[in-house]
Amino acid sequence: MRFVDIISKKRYGGALTEEEIIFFIKEYVKGNIPDYQVSALLMAIVFNGMNLEEISVLTREMMHSGDVIDLSAIKGIKVDKHSTGGVGDKTSLVLGPLVASFGVPVAKMSGRGLGHTGGTLDKLESIPSLTIELSGERFINQVNTVGCAIIGQTGNLVPADKKLYALRDVTATVESIPLIASSIMSKKLASGSDTILLDVKYGSGAFMKTLEQGRELARLMVNIGNSLGRDTRAILTNMDQPLGLAIGNNLEVKEAVVTLHGHGPHDFSELCKRAAAIMLEQAKVVKDQKDALGLIEEKIKSGEAFAKFREMVKAQGGDLSYIDDLTKFPVTKNIIPVLSTKEGYVEHIDSLAVGVGGMKLGAGRATVDDVLDMSAGIILNKKVGDFVKKGETLATLYSNKESKTNNEVLKEVHDAYLISKEKIGTPPIISDYIK
Ligand code: URA
């Protein structure tokens, strides 16, 4: 088989056979196909797409390109969720313990942030002494005793995606529904949970710019997951503004703790409860989602959800005094208000611009080697639908940077707000649910 013939077939819009896809993944991971040829194939896929059968085979082959985690030593139905990447998305910090407080095991492998989106591992590491590096044995033991663990990837999971993603990043081939779906689903399927809830983001800060594109990606991933025997469902959530109020590592941990106590921002709290209700239905511990929502409120009110978070943090070596007294977290030396120059209703907040602003302040990485400032970030004082007067604070920057960077971010965050004269309603957080 010659790889050039595979490129040529896809270039002219043909469908690749199972053998051709197996050859592509196996030989690329072994280092037998050069990056320049794979780049050409990726670009042909961007332009000509793939059918469901091609995408399923690609996902399966990527999943089996490395270790597949065996969670069978954990009792019960293991549930997992995955977000396609948002700004201010600290959902896993709340969902993991909330769902685990019902006795449903959550064995979660998360990632680090890159670019304008943050990563759950970085957020967790802003809790002093907490480790996200657990051996496989300790991970399973923690899930069996505490009920949840959130750790970095163990083993050699989906090496095909590591190579392909790095190549896609530098060849402008990330934004392709078949490539995104196979990348995400191969990792989720390899990490071993029985059920998967996908939070597919759409809007200004997301890969999928429109609800329709988001739906297409969601349907595809749900299809792939279910066809490979996992109960897979998806929610479509709007990224036309950041999620919640906090963007930045320890700022987001503080917001997650406040939310576990029942006092979180409305959109973020709503998303956590609705997602938890779906996961509890997937785990078959509730009659239906409506039933679950009432029970979830009780778990939050009784303090059981926060207690579960505490147990998880303790088991992973974190200093509990910080989450018990949020004022202990370090705060940046500069706290800078972003003032409105207009009066009216907030119509839109460009999530991408706010995410990049947070990154410039030190909350995120422009390259994998960048060192994070755990206390840096942005708090939104106004969200879509809020009324704002001229001179009122739209957002607040938390920064240890010098004034040149602070002023640049101040302007960008100011410009990220679109203020309109018309009264705007609060947008729904979940736009669609696909199963
Ligand atoms: N997240 C992934 O893991 N892969 C993609 O291709 C896009 C987002």
Coordinates of C-alpha atoms and ligand atoms in Angstrom, one line a residue:
M1 CA 0.0 0.0 0.0
R2 CA 1.4 3.4 -0.9
F3 CA 0.5 6.4 1.3
V4 CA 0.5 8.7 -1.7
D5 CA -2.5 6.8 -3.2
I6 CA -4.4 7.2 0.1
I7 CA -3.8 11.0 -0.1
S8 CA -4.8 11.1 -3.7
K9 CA -8.1 9.2 -3.0
K10 CA -9.1 11.6 -0.3
R11 CA -8.1 14.6 -2.4
Y12 CA -10.6 13.5 -5.0
G13 CA -13.3 12.9 -2.3
G14 CA -13.1 9.1 -2.1
A15 CA -14.0 7.2 1.1
L16 CA -11.0 5.4 2.7
T17 CA -11.3 1.7 3.3
E18 CA -10.8 0.1 6.8
E19 CA -7.4 -1.3 5.6
E20 CA -6.3 2.1 4.4
I21 CA -7.2 3.8 7.8
I22 CA -5.5 1.0 9.7
F23 CA -2.4 1.4 7.6
F24 CA -2.4 5.2 8.1
I25 CA -2.6 5.1 11.9
K26 CA -0.3 2.0 12.5
E27 CA 2.5 3.2 10.2
Y28 CA 2.3 6.9 11.3
V29 CA 2.6 6.0 15.0
K30 CA 5.6 3.7 14.2
G31 CA 7.2 6.7 12.4
N32 CA 7.1 5.1 9.0
I33 CA 5.0 7.9 7.3
P34 CA 6.5 11.4 7.3
D35 CA 4.6 14.4 8.7
Y36 CA 4.5 16.1 5.3
Q37 CA 2.5 13.3 3.8
V38 CA 0.1 13.1 6.8
S39 CA -0.3 16.9 6.6
A40 CA -1.5 16.5 3.0
L41 CA -4.0 13.8 4.0
L42 CA -5.3 15.9 6.9
M43 CA -5.9 18.9 4.7
A44 CA -7.7 16.7 2.2
I45 CA -9.9 15.5 5.1
V46 CA -10.6 19.1 6.1
F47 CA -11.8 19.8 2.6
N48 CA -13.6 16.6 1.7
G49 CA -14.7 15.2 5.0
M50 CA -15.2 11.6 6.0
N51 CA -18.3 9.4 6.2
L52 CA -19.5 7.8 9.5
E53 CA -17.9 4.5 8.7
E54 CA -14.5 6.1 8.0
I55 CA -14.7 8.2 11.2
S56 CA -15.7 5.2 13.4
V57 CA -12.7 3.1 12.0
L58 CA -10.4 6.1 12.5
T59 CA -11.6 6.6 16.1
R60 CA -11.2 2.9 16.9
E61 CA -7.7 2.7 15.4
M62 CA -6.6 5.8 17.3
M63 CA -8.1 4.5 20.5
H64 CA -6.1 1.2 20.2
S65 CA -2.9 3.0 19.2
G66 CA -1.7 2.9 22.8
D67 CA -2.9 1.8 26.3
V68 CA -6.6 1.4 26.9
I69 CA -7.4 1.9 30.6
D70 CA -9.1 -0.9 32.5
L71 CA -11.3 0.4 35.2
S72 CA -13.0 -2.9 35.9
A73 CA -11.5 -3.0 39.4
I74 CA -13.8 0.0 40.3
K75 CA -17.3 -1.2 41.3
G76 CA -20.4 0.3 39.7
I77 CA -21.1 2.3 36.5
K78 CA -18.2 4.7 35.9
V79 CA -19.3 8.0 34.5
D80 CA -17.2 10.6 32.7
K81 CA -17.8 13.9 31.1
H82 CA -15.8 15.9 28.6
S83 CA -16.0 19.5 27.5
T84 CA -14.8 20.5 24.1
G85 CA -13.1 23.5 25.7
G86 CA -14.4 26.8 27.0
V87 CA -13.4 29.9 28.8
G88 CA -14.1 29.9 32.6
D89 CA -15.1 26.2 32.3
K90 CA -14.5 24.7 35.8
T91 CA -17.4 22.3 35.5
S92 CA -15.4 19.1 36.3
L93 CA -14.4 20.5 39.7
V94 CA -18.1 20.7 40.7
L95 CA -19.5 17.8 38.7
G96 CA -17.0 15.2 39.9
P97 CA -17.7 15.5 43.7
L98 CA -21.4 16.3 43.1
V99 CA -22.0 13.1 41.2
A100 CA -19.7 11.1 43.5
S101 CA -21.8 12.2 46.5
F102 CA -24.5 9.9 45.1
G103 CA -22.1 7.0 45.3
V104 CA -21.5 7.0 41.5
P105 CA -17.8 6.5 40.8
V106 CA -16.0 9.2 38.9
A107 CA -12.5 8.3 37.6
K108 CA -11.5 11.3 35.6
M109 CA -8.4 12.0 33.5
S110 CA -8.1 15.7 32.6
G111 CA -5.8 17.9 30.7
R112 CA -3.9 21.1 31.0
G113 CA -4.8 24.4 29.4
L114 CA -3.4 25.7 26.2
G115 CA -4.2 29.0 24.4
H116 CA -7.3 30.8 25.5
T117 CA -8.9 27.8 27.3
G118 CA -7.9 26.7 30.8
G119 CA -7.3 23.1 32.0
T120 CA -8.8 21.3 35.0
L121 CA -5.4 20.0 36.1
D122 CA -3.9 23.5 36.3
K123 CA -6.9 24.7 38.3
L124 CA -6.7 21.9 40.8
E125 CA -2.9 22.5 41.2
S126 CA -3.7 26.0 42.4
I127 CA -4.6 24.2 45.7
P128 CA -1.3 24.1 47.5
S129 CA 0.3 20.6 47.8
L130 CA -2.4 18.9 45.7
T131 CA -1.0 16.3 43.2
I132 CA -2.6 15.2 40.0
E133 CA 0.0 12.5 39.4
L134 CA -1.3 9.3 40.9
S135 CA -0.2 5.8 40.0
G136 CA -2.8 3.6 38.3
E137 CA -3.2 1.7 41.6
R138 CA -3.6 4.7 43.8
F139 CA -6.1 6.2 41.3
I140 CA -8.3 3.1 41.4
N141 CA -8.0 2.8 45.1
Q142 CA -9.1 6.5 45.6
V143 CA -12.1 6.0 43.4
N144 CA -13.1 2.9 45.3
T145 CA -12.7 4.6 48.7
V146 CA -13.5 8.3 48.1
G147 CA -15.7 8.0 45.1
C148 CA -13.8 10.4 42.8
A149 CA -10.4 11.3 41.5
I150 CA -9.2 13.8 38.9
I151 CA -5.7 13.1 37.6
G152 CA -3.4 13.7 34.7
Q153 CA -3.2 11.1 32.0
T154 CA -1.5 7.8 33.0
G155 CA 0.1 5.4 30.6
N156 CA 0.6 5.9 26.9
L157 CA -3.0 6.9 26.0
V158 CA -3.8 7.5 22.3
P159 CA -0.2 8.2 21.0
A160 CA -1.8 8.6 17.5
D161 CA -3.7 11.7 18.8
K162 CA -0.6 13.2 20.4
K163 CA 1.2 13.1 17.0
L164 CA -1.8 14.1 14.9
Y165 CA -2.9 16.9 17.2
A166 CA 0.6 18.5 17.2
L167 CA 0.6 18.3 13.4
R168 CA -2.9 19.7 13.1
D169 CA -2.0 22.6 15.3
V170 CA 0.7 23.8 12.9
T171 CA -1.0 22.9 9.6
A172 CA -4.3 24.8 10.2
T173 CA -6.2 21.4 10.2
V174 CA -7.7 21.5 13.7
E175 CA -11.2 22.8 12.7
S176 CA -12.6 19.7 11.0
I177 CA -15.5 17.8 12.4
P178 CA -14.3 14.3 11.6
L179 CA -10.8 15.1 13.0
I180 CA -12.1 16.7 16.2
A181 CA -14.7 13.9 16.8
S182 CA -12.1 11.1 16.4
S183 CA -9.6 13.0 18.5
I184 CA -11.9 13.5 21.4
M185 CA -13.7 10.2 21.3
S186 CA -10.5 8.1 20.9
K187 CA -9.3 9.6 24.2
K188 CA -12.6 9.2 26.0
L189 CA -13.0 5.6 24.9
A190 CA -9.5 4.8 25.9
S191 CA -9.9 6.2 29.4
G192 CA -12.3 3.4 30.3
S193 CA -15.5 4.9 31.7
D194 CA -18.8 3.2 31.0
T195 CA -20.7 6.3 30.1
I196 CA -19.7 9.6 28.6
L197 CA -21.4 13.0 28.7
L198 CA -20.1 15.5 26.1
D199 CA -20.4 19.2 26.7
V200 CA -20.1 20.6 23.2
K201 CA -19.4 24.3 23.2
Y202 CA -20.3 26.6 20.4
G203 CA -20.0 30.4 19.9
S204 CA -17.2 32.9 19.9
G205 CA -14.8 31.1 22.2
A206 CA -15.3 27.6 20.8
F207 CA -14.1 25.5 17.9
M208 CA -17.7 25.3 16.6
K209 CA -18.9 28.8 15.9
T210 CA -22.6 28.0 15.4
L211 CA -25.2 25.9 17.1
E212 CA -25.7 23.9 13.9
Q213 CA -22.0 23.0 13.6
G214 CA -22.0 22.1 17.3
R215 CA -25.0 19.8 16.8
E216 CA -23.3 18.1 13.9
L217 CA -20.2 17.4 16.0
A218 CA -22.3 16.3 19.0
R219 CA -24.4 13.9 16.9
L220 CA -21.4 12.4 15.4
M221 CA -19.6 11.8 18.7
V222 CA -22.8 10.4 20.3
N223 CA -23.1 8.0 17.4
I224 CA -19.5 6.9 17.6
G225 CA -19.7 6.3 21.4
N226 CA -23.0 4.4 21.3
S227 CA -21.9 2.3 18.4
L228 CA -18.8 1.3 20.4
G229 CA -21.0 0.2 23.3
R230 CA -20.8 3.3 25.7
D231 CA -23.9 5.3 26.8
T232 CA -22.9 8.6 25.2
R233 CA -24.9 11.8 25.3
A234 CA -24.2 15.4 24.6
I235 CA -25.3 18.9 25.7
L236 CA -24.8 21.9 23.5
T237 CA -23.7 24.9 25.6
N238 CA -23.3 28.5 24.5
M239 CA -19.8 30.1 24.6
D240 CA -21.0 33.5 23.5
Q241 CA -19.8 34.6 26.9
P242 CA -17.5 32.9 29.4
L243 CA -19.0 30.4 31.8
G244 CA -19.6 31.8 35.3
L245 CA -17.7 34.9 36.5
A246 CA -14.2 33.7 37.1
I247 CA -11.4 33.0 34.6
G248 CA -8.0 32.0 36.0
N249 CA -6.8 29.1 38.1
N250 CA -7.3 29.9 41.8
L251 CA -10.2 32.3 41.0
E252 CA -12.0 29.3 39.3
V253 CA -11.3 27.0 42.2
K254 CA -12.8 29.6 44.6
E255 CA -15.9 29.9 42.3
A256 CA -16.2 26.0 42.2
V257 CA -16.2 25.9 46.0
V258 CA -18.8 28.7 46.3
T259 CA -20.9 26.7 43.8
L260 CA -20.6 23.5 45.7
H261 CA -22.0 25.5 48.7
G262 CA -25.0 26.5 46.6
H263 CA -24.0 30.1 45.9
G264 CA -22.4 30.0 42.5
P265 CA -23.2 32.2 39.5
H266 CA -26.5 31.3 37.9
D267 CA -25.3 30.0 34.5
F268 CA -22.5 27.9 35.9
S269 CA -24.7 26.4 38.8
E270 CA -27.4 25.6 36.3
L271 CA -25.0 23.8 33.9
C272 CA -23.5 21.7 36.8
K273 CA -26.9 20.6 38.0
R274 CA -28.3 19.8 34.6
A275 CA -25.1 17.9 33.6
A276 CA -25.1 16.0 37.0
A277 CA -28.7 15.0 36.4
I278 CA -27.9 13.5 33.1
M279 CA -24.9 11.6 34.5
L280 CA -27.0 10.3 37.4
E281 CA -29.5 9.0 34.8
Q282 CA -26.7 7.4 32.9
A283 CA -25.5 5.7 36.1
K284 CA -29.0 4.5 36.7
V285 CA -29.2 5.8 40.2
V286 CA -32.3 8.0 39.6
K287 CA -35.7 7.5 38.0
D288 CA -35.2 10.4 35.6
Q289 CA -33.5 13.8 35.3
K290 CA -36.4 15.6 36.9
D291 CA -36.1 13.4 40.0
A292 CA -32.3 13.9 40.0
L293 CA -32.5 17.7 40.1
G294 CA -34.4 17.7 43.4
L295 CA -31.9 15.3 45.0
I296 CA -29.0 17.3 43.6
E297 CA -30.3 20.4 45.4
E298 CA -30.4 18.4 48.6
K299 CA -26.8 17.2 48.2
I300 CA -25.7 20.8 47.9
K301 CA -27.8 22.1 50.7
S302 CA -26.7 19.4 53.1
G303 CA -23.0 20.0 52.4
E304 CA -22.4 16.5 51.1
A305 CA -21.3 17.7 47.7
F306 CA -18.7 20.0 49.2
A307 CA -17.6 17.3 51.7
K308 CA -16.9 15.0 48.8
F309 CA -14.8 17.7 47.1
R310 CA -12.9 18.0 50.5
E311 CA -12.3 14.2 50.6
M312 CA -11.0 14.2 47.1
V313 CA -8.6 17.2 47.7
K314 CA -7.4 15.5 50.9
A315 CA -6.8 12.2 49.2
Q316 CA -4.7 13.9 46.6
G317 CA -2.6 15.7 49.2
G318 CA -4.1 19.2 48.9
D319 CA -4.1 21.6 51.8
L320 CA -7.7 21.7 53.0
S321 CA -7.2 25.0 54.9
Y322 CA -7.4 26.9 51.5
I323 CA -10.7 25.5 50.4
D324 CA -12.1 25.9 54.0
D325 CA -11.1 29.5 54.0
L326 CA -11.0 30.9 50.5
T327 CA -9.3 34.2 51.7
K328 CA -6.1 32.2 52.2
F329 CA -5.5 31.9 48.4
P330 CA -2.9 34.3 47.2
V331 CA -4.2 37.4 45.5
T332 CA -2.3 39.4 42.8
K333 CA -0.6 42.7 43.6
N334 CA -2.7 44.5 41.0
I335 CA -6.5 44.5 41.0
I336 CA -7.7 46.6 38.0
P337 CA -11.3 47.5 37.2
V338 CA -12.4 47.6 33.6
L339 CA -14.8 50.5 33.4
S340 CA -17.7 50.8 30.9
T341 CA -17.6 53.8 28.5
K342 CA -21.2 53.2 27.5
E343 CA -24.6 52.8 29.1
G344 CA -27.0 49.9 28.1
Y345 CA -27.4 46.2 28.2
V346 CA -24.6 43.7 27.8
E347 CA -25.4 41.9 24.5
H348 CA -22.3 39.7 24.0
I349 CA -18.9 39.1 25.7
D350 CA -16.3 37.8 23.3
S351 CA -15.1 34.7 25.1
L352 CA -12.0 34.3 22.9
A353 CA -10.8 37.8 23.7
V354 CA -11.4 37.4 27.5
G355 CA -9.7 34.0 27.4
V356 CA -6.7 35.4 25.6
G357 CA -6.7 38.4 28.0
G358 CA -6.5 35.9 31.0
M359 CA -3.7 34.1 29.3
K360 CA -1.7 37.3 28.8
L361 CA -2.1 38.0 32.6
G362 CA -0.5 34.6 33.3
A363 CA -3.6 32.5 33.8
G364 CA -2.9 30.4 30.7
R365 CA -0.1 29.2 28.4
A366 CA 0.7 30.6 25.0
T367 CA 3.1 27.7 24.6
V368 CA 3.4 24.4 26.5
D369 CA 6.5 25.6 28.4
D370 CA 4.9 28.8 29.8
V371 CA 4.8 29.0 33.6
L372 CA 1.3 29.9 35.1
D373 CA 0.5 32.5 37.7
M374 CA -2.1 30.7 39.7
S375 CA -3.7 33.9 41.1
A376 CA -3.9 35.8 37.8
G377 CA -7.1 36.1 35.8
I378 CA -10.3 38.0 35.3
I379 CA -13.6 38.3 37.2
L380 CA -16.6 39.4 35.2
N381 CA -18.7 41.9 37.1
K382 CA -21.3 42.0 34.3
K383 CA -22.8 39.2 32.1
V384 CA -25.0 39.1 29.1
G385 CA -28.4 40.7 29.9
D386 CA -27.1 42.9 32.7
F387 CA -27.6 46.6 32.6
V388 CA -24.5 48.8 32.9
K389 CA -24.0 52.5 33.5
K390 CA -21.2 54.6 32.1
G391 CA -18.2 54.3 34.6
E392 CA -19.5 51.1 36.2
T393 CA -17.1 48.1 36.4
L394 CA -17.6 45.5 33.6
A395 CA -14.8 43.2 34.8
T396 CA -11.8 43.1 37.1
L397 CA -8.3 42.1 36.2
Y398 CA -6.1 40.2 38.6
S399 CA -2.5 40.7 37.6
N400 CA 1.2 40.6 38.7
K401 CA 2.3 41.9 35.3
E402 CA 3.7 45.3 34.5
S403 CA 1.5 48.1 33.3
K404 CA 2.1 47.6 29.6
T405 CA 0.5 44.2 29.6
N406 CA -2.2 45.3 32.1
N407 CA -3.2 48.2 29.9
E408 CA -3.3 46.0 26.7
V409 CA -5.5 43.5 28.4
L410 CA -7.7 46.2 29.9
K411 CA -8.5 47.5 26.4
E412 CA -9.1 44.0 25.0
V413 CA -11.5 43.1 27.8
H414 CA -13.3 46.4 27.5
D415 CA -13.7 45.9 23.8
A416 CA -14.8 42.3 24.3
Y417 CA -18.1 43.7 25.8
L418 CA -20.8 44.6 23.3
I419 CA -23.2 47.0 24.9
S420 CA -26.6 47.7 23.3
K421 CA -29.5 50.0 24.0
E422 CA -32.1 47.2 23.6
K423 CA -33.0 45.2 26.7
I424 CA -31.6 41.6 26.3
G425 CA -32.8 38.5 28.0
T426 CA -30.5 36.1 29.8
P427 CA -29.5 33.4 27.3
P428 CA -30.2 29.7 28.2
I429 CA -27.1 27.9 29.2
I430 CA -28.0 24.6 27.5
S431 CA -29.3 24.9 24.0
D432 CA -29.8 21.3 23.1
Y433 CA -29.5 17.7 24.5
I434 CA -28.7 14.8 22.2
K435 CA -28.8 11.1 23.1
Ligands
URA1 N1 -10.1 18.7 21.7 C1 -9.4 17.6 21.4 O1 -9.1 16.8 22.2 N2 -9.2 17.3 20.1 C2 -9.6 18.2 19.1 O2 -9.4 17.9 17.9 C3 -10.2 19.4 19.5 C4 -10.5 19.6 20.8

